[in-house]
Coordinates of C-alpha atoms in Angstrom, one line a residue:
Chain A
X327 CA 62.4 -3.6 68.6
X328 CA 61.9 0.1 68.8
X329 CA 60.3 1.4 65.3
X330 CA 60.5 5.1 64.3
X331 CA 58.2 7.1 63.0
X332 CA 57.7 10.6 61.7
X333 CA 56.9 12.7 64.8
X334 CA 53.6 14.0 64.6
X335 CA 52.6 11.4 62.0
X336 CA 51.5 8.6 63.1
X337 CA 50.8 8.7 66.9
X338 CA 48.0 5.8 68.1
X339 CA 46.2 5.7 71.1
X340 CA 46.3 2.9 73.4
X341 CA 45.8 1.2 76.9
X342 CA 48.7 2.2 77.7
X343 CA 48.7 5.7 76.9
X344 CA 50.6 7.3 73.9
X345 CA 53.5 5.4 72.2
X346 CA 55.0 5.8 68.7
X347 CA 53.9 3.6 65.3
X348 CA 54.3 3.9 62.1
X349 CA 51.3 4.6 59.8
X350 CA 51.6 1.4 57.6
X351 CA 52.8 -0.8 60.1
X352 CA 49.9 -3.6 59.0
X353 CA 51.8 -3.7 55.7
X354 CA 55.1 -4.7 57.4
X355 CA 57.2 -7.7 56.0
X356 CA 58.3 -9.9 55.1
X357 CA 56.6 -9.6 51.7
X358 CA 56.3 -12.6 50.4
X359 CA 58.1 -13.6 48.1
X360 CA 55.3 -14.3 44.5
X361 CA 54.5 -10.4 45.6
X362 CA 58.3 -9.0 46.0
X363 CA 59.7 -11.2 43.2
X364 CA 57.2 -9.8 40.0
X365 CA 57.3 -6.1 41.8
X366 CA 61.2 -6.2 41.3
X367 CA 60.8 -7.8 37.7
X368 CA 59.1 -4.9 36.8
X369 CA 61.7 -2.6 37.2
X370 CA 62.9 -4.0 34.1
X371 CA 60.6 -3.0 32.0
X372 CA 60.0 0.6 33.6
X373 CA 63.6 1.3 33.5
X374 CA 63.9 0.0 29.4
X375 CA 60.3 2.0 28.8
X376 CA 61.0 5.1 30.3
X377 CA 64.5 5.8 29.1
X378 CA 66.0 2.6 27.2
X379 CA 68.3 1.9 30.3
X380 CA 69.2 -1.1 31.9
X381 CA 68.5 -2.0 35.3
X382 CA 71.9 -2.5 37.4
X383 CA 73.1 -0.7 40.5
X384 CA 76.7 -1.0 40.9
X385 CA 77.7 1.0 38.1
X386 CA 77.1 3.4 40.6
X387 CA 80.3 3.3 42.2
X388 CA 82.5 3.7 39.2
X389 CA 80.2 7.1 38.8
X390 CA 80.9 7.9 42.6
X391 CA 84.3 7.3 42.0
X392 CA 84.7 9.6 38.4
X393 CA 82.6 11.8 40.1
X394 CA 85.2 12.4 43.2
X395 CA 87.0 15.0 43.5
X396 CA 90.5 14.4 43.3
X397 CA 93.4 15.3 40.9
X398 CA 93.1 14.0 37.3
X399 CA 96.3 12.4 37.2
X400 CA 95.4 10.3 40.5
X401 CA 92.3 8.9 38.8
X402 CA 92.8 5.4 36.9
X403 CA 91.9 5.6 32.8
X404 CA 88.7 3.3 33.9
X405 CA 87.7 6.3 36.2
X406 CA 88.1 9.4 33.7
X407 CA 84.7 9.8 31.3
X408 CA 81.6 11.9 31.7
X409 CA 79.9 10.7 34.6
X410 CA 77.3 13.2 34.3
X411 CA 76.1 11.7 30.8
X412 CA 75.9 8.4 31.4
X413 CA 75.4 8.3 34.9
X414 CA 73.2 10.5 36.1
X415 CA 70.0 8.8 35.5
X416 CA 71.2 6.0 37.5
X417 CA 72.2 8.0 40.6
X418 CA 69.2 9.3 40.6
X419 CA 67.9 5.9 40.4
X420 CA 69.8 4.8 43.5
X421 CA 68.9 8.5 45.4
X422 CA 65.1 6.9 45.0
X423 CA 66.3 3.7 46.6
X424 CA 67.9 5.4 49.9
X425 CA 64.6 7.9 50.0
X426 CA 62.4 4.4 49.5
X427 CA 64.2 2.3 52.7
X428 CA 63.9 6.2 54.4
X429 CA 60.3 5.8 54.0
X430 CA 59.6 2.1 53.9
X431 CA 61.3 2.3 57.4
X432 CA 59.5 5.7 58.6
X433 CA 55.9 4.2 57.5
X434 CA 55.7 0.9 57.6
X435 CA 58.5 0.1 60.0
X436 CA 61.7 -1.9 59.9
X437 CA 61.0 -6.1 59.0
X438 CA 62.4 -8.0 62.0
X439 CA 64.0 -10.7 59.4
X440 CA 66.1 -12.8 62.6
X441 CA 62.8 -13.5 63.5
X442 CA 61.1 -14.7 60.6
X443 CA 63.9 -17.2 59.0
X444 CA 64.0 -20.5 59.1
X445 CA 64.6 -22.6 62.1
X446 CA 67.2 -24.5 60.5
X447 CA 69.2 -21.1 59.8
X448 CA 68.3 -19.8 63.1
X449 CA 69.8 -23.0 64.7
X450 CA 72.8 -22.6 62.7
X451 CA 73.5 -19.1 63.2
X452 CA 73.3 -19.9 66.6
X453 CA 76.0 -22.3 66.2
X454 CA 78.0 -19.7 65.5
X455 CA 77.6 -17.6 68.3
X456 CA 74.9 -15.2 66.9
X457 CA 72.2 -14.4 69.7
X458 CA 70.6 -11.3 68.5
X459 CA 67.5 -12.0 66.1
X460 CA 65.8 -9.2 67.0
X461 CA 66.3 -7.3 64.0
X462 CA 66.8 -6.6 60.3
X463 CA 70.6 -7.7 60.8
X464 CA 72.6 -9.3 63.9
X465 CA 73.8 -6.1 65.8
X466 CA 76.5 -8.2 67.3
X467 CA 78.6 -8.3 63.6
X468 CA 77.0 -4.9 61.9
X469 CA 77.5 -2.2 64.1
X470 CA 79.5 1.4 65.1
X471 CA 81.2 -0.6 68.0
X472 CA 82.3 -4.3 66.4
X473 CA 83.4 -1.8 63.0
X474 CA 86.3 -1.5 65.7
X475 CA 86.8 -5.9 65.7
X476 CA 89.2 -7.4 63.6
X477 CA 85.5 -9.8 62.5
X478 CA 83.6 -6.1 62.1
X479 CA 85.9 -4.8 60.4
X480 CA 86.1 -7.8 57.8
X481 CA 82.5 -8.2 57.6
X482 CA 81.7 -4.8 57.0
X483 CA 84.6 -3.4 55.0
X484 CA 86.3 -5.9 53.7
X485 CA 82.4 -7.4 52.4
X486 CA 81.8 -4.2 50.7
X487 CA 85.3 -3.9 49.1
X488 CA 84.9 -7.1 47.4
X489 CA 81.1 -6.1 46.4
X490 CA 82.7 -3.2 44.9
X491 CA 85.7 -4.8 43.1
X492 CA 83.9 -8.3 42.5
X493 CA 81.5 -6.5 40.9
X494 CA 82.9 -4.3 38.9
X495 CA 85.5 -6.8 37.6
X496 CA 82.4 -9.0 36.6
X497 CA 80.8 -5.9 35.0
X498 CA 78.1 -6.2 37.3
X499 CA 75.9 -7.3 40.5
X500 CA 73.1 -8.8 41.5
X501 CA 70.6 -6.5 39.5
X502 CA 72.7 -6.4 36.7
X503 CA 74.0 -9.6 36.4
X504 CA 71.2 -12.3 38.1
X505 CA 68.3 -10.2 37.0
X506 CA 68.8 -8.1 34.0
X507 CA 71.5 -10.4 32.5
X508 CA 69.3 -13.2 32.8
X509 CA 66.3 -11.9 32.0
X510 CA 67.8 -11.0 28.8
X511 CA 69.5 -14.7 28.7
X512 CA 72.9 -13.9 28.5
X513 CA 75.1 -17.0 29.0
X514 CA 78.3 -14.6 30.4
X515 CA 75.6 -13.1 33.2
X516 CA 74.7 -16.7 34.1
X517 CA 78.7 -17.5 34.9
X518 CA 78.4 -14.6 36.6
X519 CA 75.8 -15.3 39.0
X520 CA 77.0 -18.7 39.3
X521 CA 80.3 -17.1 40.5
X522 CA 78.0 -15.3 43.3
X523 CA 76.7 -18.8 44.5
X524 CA 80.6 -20.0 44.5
X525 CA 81.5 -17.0 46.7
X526 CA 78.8 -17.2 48.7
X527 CA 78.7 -21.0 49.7
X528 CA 82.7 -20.0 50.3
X529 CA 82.2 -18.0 53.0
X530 CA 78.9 -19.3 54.8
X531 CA 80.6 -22.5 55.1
X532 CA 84.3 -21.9 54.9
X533 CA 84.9 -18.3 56.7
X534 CA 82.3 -17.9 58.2
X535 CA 82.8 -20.8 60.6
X536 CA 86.6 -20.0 60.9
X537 CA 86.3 -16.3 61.8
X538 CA 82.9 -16.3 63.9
X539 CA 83.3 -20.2 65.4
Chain B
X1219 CA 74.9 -4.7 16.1
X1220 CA 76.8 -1.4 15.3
X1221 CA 76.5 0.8 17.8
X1222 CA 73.2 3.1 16.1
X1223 CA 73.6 5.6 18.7
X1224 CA 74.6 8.8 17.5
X1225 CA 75.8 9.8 21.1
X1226 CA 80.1 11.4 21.1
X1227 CA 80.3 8.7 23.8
X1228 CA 83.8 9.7 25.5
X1229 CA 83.3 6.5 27.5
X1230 CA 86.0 5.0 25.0
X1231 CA 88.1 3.9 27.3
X1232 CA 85.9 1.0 29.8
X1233 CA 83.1 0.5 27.6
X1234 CA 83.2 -3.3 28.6
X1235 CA 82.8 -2.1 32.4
X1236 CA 79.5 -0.6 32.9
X1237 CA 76.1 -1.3 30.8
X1238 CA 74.8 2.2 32.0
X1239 CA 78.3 3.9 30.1
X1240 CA 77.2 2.1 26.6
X1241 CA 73.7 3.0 27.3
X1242 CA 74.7 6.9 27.3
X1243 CA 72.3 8.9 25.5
X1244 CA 70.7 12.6 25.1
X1245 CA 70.7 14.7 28.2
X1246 CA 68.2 13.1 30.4
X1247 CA 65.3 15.7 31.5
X1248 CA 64.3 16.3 34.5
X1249 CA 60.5 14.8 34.2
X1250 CA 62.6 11.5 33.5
X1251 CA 64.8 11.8 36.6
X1252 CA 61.8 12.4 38.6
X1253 CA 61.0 8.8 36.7
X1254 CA 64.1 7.3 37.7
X1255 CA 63.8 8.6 41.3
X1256 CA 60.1 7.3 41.7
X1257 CA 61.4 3.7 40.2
X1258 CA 64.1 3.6 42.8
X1259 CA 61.6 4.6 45.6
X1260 CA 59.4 2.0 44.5
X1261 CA 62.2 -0.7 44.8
X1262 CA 64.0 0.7 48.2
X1263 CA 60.4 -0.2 49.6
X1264 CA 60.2 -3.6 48.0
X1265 CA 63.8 -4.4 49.2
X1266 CA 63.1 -3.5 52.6
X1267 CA 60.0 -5.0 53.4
X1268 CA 60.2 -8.3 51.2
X1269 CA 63.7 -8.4 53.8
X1270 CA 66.3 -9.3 50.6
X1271 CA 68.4 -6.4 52.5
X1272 CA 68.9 -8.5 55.6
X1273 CA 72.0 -10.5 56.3
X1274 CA 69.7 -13.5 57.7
X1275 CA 68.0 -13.7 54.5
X1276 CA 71.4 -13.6 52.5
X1277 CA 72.6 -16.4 55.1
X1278 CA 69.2 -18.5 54.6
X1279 CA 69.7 -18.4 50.9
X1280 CA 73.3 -19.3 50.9
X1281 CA 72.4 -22.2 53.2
X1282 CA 69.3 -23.1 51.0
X1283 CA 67.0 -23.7 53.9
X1284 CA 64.3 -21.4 52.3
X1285 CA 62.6 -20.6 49.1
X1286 CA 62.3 -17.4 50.1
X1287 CA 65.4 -15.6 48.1
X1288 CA 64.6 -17.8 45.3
X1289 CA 61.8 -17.4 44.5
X1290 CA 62.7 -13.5 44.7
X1291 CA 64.9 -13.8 42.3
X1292 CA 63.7 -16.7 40.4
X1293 CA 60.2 -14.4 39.8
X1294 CA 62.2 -11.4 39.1
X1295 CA 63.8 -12.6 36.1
X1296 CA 60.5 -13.8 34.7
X1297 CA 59.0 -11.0 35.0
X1298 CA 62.0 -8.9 33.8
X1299 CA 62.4 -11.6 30.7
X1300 CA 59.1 -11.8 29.6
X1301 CA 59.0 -7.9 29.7
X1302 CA 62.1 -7.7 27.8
X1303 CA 60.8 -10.1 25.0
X1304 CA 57.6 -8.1 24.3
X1305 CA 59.4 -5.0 24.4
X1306 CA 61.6 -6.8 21.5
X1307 CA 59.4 -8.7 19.9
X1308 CA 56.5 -5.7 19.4
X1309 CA 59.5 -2.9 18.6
X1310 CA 58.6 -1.0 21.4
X1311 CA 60.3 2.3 22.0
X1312 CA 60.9 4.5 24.9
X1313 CA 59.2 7.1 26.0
X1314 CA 61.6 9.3 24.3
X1315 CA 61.0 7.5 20.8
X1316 CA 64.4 5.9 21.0
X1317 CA 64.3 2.3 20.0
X1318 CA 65.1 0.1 23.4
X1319 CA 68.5 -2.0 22.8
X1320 CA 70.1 -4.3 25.3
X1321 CA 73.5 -5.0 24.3
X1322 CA 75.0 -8.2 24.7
X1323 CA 77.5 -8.7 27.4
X1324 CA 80.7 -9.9 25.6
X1325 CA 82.8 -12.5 26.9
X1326 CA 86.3 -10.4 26.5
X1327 CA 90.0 -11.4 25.1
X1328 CA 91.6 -13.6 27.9
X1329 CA 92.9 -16.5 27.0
X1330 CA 91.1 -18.0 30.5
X1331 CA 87.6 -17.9 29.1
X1332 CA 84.7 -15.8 30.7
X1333 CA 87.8 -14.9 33.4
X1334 CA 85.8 -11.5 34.4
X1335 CA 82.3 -13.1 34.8
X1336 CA 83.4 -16.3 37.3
X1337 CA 86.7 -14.7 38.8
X1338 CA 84.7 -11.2 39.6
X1339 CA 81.8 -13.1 40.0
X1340 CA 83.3 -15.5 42.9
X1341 CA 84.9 -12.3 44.4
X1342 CA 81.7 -10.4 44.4
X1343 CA 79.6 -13.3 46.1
X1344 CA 82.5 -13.7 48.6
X1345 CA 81.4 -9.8 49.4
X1346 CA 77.8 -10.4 49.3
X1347 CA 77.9 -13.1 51.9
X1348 CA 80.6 -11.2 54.6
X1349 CA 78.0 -7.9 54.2
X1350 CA 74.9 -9.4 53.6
X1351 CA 74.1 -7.0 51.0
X1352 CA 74.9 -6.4 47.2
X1353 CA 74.9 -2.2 46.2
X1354 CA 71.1 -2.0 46.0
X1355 CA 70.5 -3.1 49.3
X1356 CA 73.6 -0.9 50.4
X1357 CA 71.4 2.1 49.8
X1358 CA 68.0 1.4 50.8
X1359 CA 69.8 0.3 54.2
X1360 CA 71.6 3.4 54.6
X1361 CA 68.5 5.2 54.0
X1362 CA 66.6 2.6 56.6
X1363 CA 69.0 4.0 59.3
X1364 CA 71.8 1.8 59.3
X1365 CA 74.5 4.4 59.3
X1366 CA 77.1 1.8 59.8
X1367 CA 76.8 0.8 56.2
X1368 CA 78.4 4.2 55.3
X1369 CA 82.0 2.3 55.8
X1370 CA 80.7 -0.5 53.9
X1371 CA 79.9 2.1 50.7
X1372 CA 83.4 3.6 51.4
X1373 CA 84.5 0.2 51.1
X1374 CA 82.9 -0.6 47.6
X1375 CA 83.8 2.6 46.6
X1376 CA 87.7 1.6 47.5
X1377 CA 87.1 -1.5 45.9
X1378 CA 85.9 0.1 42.3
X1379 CA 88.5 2.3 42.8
X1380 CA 91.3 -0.7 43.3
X1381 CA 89.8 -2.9 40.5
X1382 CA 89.9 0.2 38.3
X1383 CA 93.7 0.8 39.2
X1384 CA 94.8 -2.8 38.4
X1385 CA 92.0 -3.4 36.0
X1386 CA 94.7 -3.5 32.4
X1387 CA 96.5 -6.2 34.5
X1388 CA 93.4 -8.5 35.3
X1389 CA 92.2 -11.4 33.0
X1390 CA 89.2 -10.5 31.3

């Protein structure tokens, strides 16, 4: 898989003449996970000590969406508060996430994840039709050209509609809910997250077979 | 608790959607948000290369054929809960001074108990599998390279914006 680097950056000489790599590329996933797991955990407590806020991500979108532009009398009562009070730590928040996969990417190189699952997923996947484990995703579902598929289209849009609804309506997502709720040991995050699981095995064995298959 | 804070908070009318609205306080400074943007560097890198951003991984966990996922998660929340009971239990404030308060999530007025947590919950996790990603991951993606995500944002986006339209009309 072709990795990208910063021009100028992070050039390495070789055998075979000049060719492009990034400048961490010896740190490159997939972190396990008793190293990723405790460095996510500690968001927690860096968020709660820095400024008393919690760590969740999607109430993001309901700030993207009071922060858009549109006529007042368009906007649902849900979407119509000051976005720049309580929001704008938490954009900023998520602005570092998009600069950290920029980087992350840029430096240490995108994790070829198809090729370090499990066999038994691999074999599965491949069940269903999926031949490209070259990379972080299967280009064959995720990409400019199957977005124009009836399957694309449904992964790609209709999966992120229902992140954004689903988690909204639950009052949060994955951060909020299976780590910050839990962490905090709220029983209504717990019926959350087991709601994620219920969805989940839903579509891996229900739709996905029926739609891919 | 009473809410201590002595914030105006105009988020009166969804403060049951959104932790981050009840957690509104003074005007955050900019040393902070250059806090909050390091943080979120910090976990865009950790999403990425421990590969919890990768559809594979999301199928792996869904089909429970590694530990991998788990024990992501699983470590996560230890860390984050034994963090949050010595910030608790020693009284520790912010960096502002302001005491730190996580406020309990409530479990609403429907007569079909906990309806937003495992309705929203199921519909959220039918999301996560089809994309492969939950909102975090959205971003550090994006910023990755993989522009394609853009429509998938748009479609969140569309989907806060739908729940917010029908939200009076939805079980809580």
């Amino acid at each position: 898989m072709r990795r990208a680097g910063i021009a100028g950056f992070a050039w390495i000489s070789t055998f075979d003449g000049w060719i492009e790599r990034p400048m961490f590329e010896s740190l490159a996933g997939p972190w396990p996970w008793y190293v990723a797991g405790p460095l996510i955990g500690l968001v927690v407590p860096f968020l709660l000590l820095l400024g008393g806020k919690v760590f969740g991500i999607s109430a993001n979108l309901r700030h993207m969406c009071a922060a858009t532009p549109t006529p007042e009398r368009w906007k649902p009562s849900f979407l119509k508060y000051d976005w720049k009070k309580s929001g704008v730590w938490n954009l900023t928040f998520i602005l570092g996430i998009f600069l950290g996969g920029f980087l992350a990417v840029q430096l240490i190189g995108m994790p070829d994840a198809g090729q370090h699952i499990s066999e038994a997923t691999r074999a599965d996947l491949q069940a269903l039709g999926i031949q490209d484990f070259s990379g972080i995703l299967p280009t064959e579902l995720f990409s400019w050209e199957t977005l124009l598929s009836p399957v694309g289209l449904f992964l790609i849009v209709g999966g992120g509609f229902l992140v954004g609804f689903g988690a909204r309506y639950a009052g949060g997502c994955t951060s909020g809910h299976a780590i910050s709720g839990l962490a905090d040991l709220q029983l209504p995050s717990l019926v959350a997250v087991l709601g994620f699981f219920a969805g989940g095995l839903l579509v891996t064995f229900g739709v996905l077979p029926l739609i891919l298959g | 608790m009473a809410n201590q804070t002595t914030t105006r908070g105009r988020a009166g009318t969804g403060t049951q959607g959104a932790t981050a609205t009840a957690q509104a306080g003074p005007v955050v400074s900019p040393l902070a948000l250059m806090g909050y943007l390091l943080i979120g560097m910090y976990l865009g890198v950790i999403f990425v290369q421990s590969e919890v951003v990768s559809w594979f991984r999301i199928q792996e966990m869904f089909r429970f054929q590694s530990f991998h996922m788990y024990g992501i998660i699983g470590m996560a929340v230890a860390v984050g809960a034994i963090s949050v009971q010595i910030i608790k239990r020693m009284g520790i404030t912010s960096a502002t001074g302001e005491p730190i308060k996580l406020s309990p999530k409530q479990w609403g007025d429907s007569r079909i108990p906990g309806a937003r947590y495992w309705i929203g919950g199921t519909l959220f996790g039918i999301g996560w599998a089809l994309l492969g990603a939950c909102p975090g991951p959205i971003f550090a993606l994006l910023g990755g390279g993989v522009s394609v995500l853009v429509m998938a944002l748009l479609g969140a986006l569309a989907g806060t914006w739908a729940y917010s339209a029908m939200r009076s009309k939805l079980p809580h």
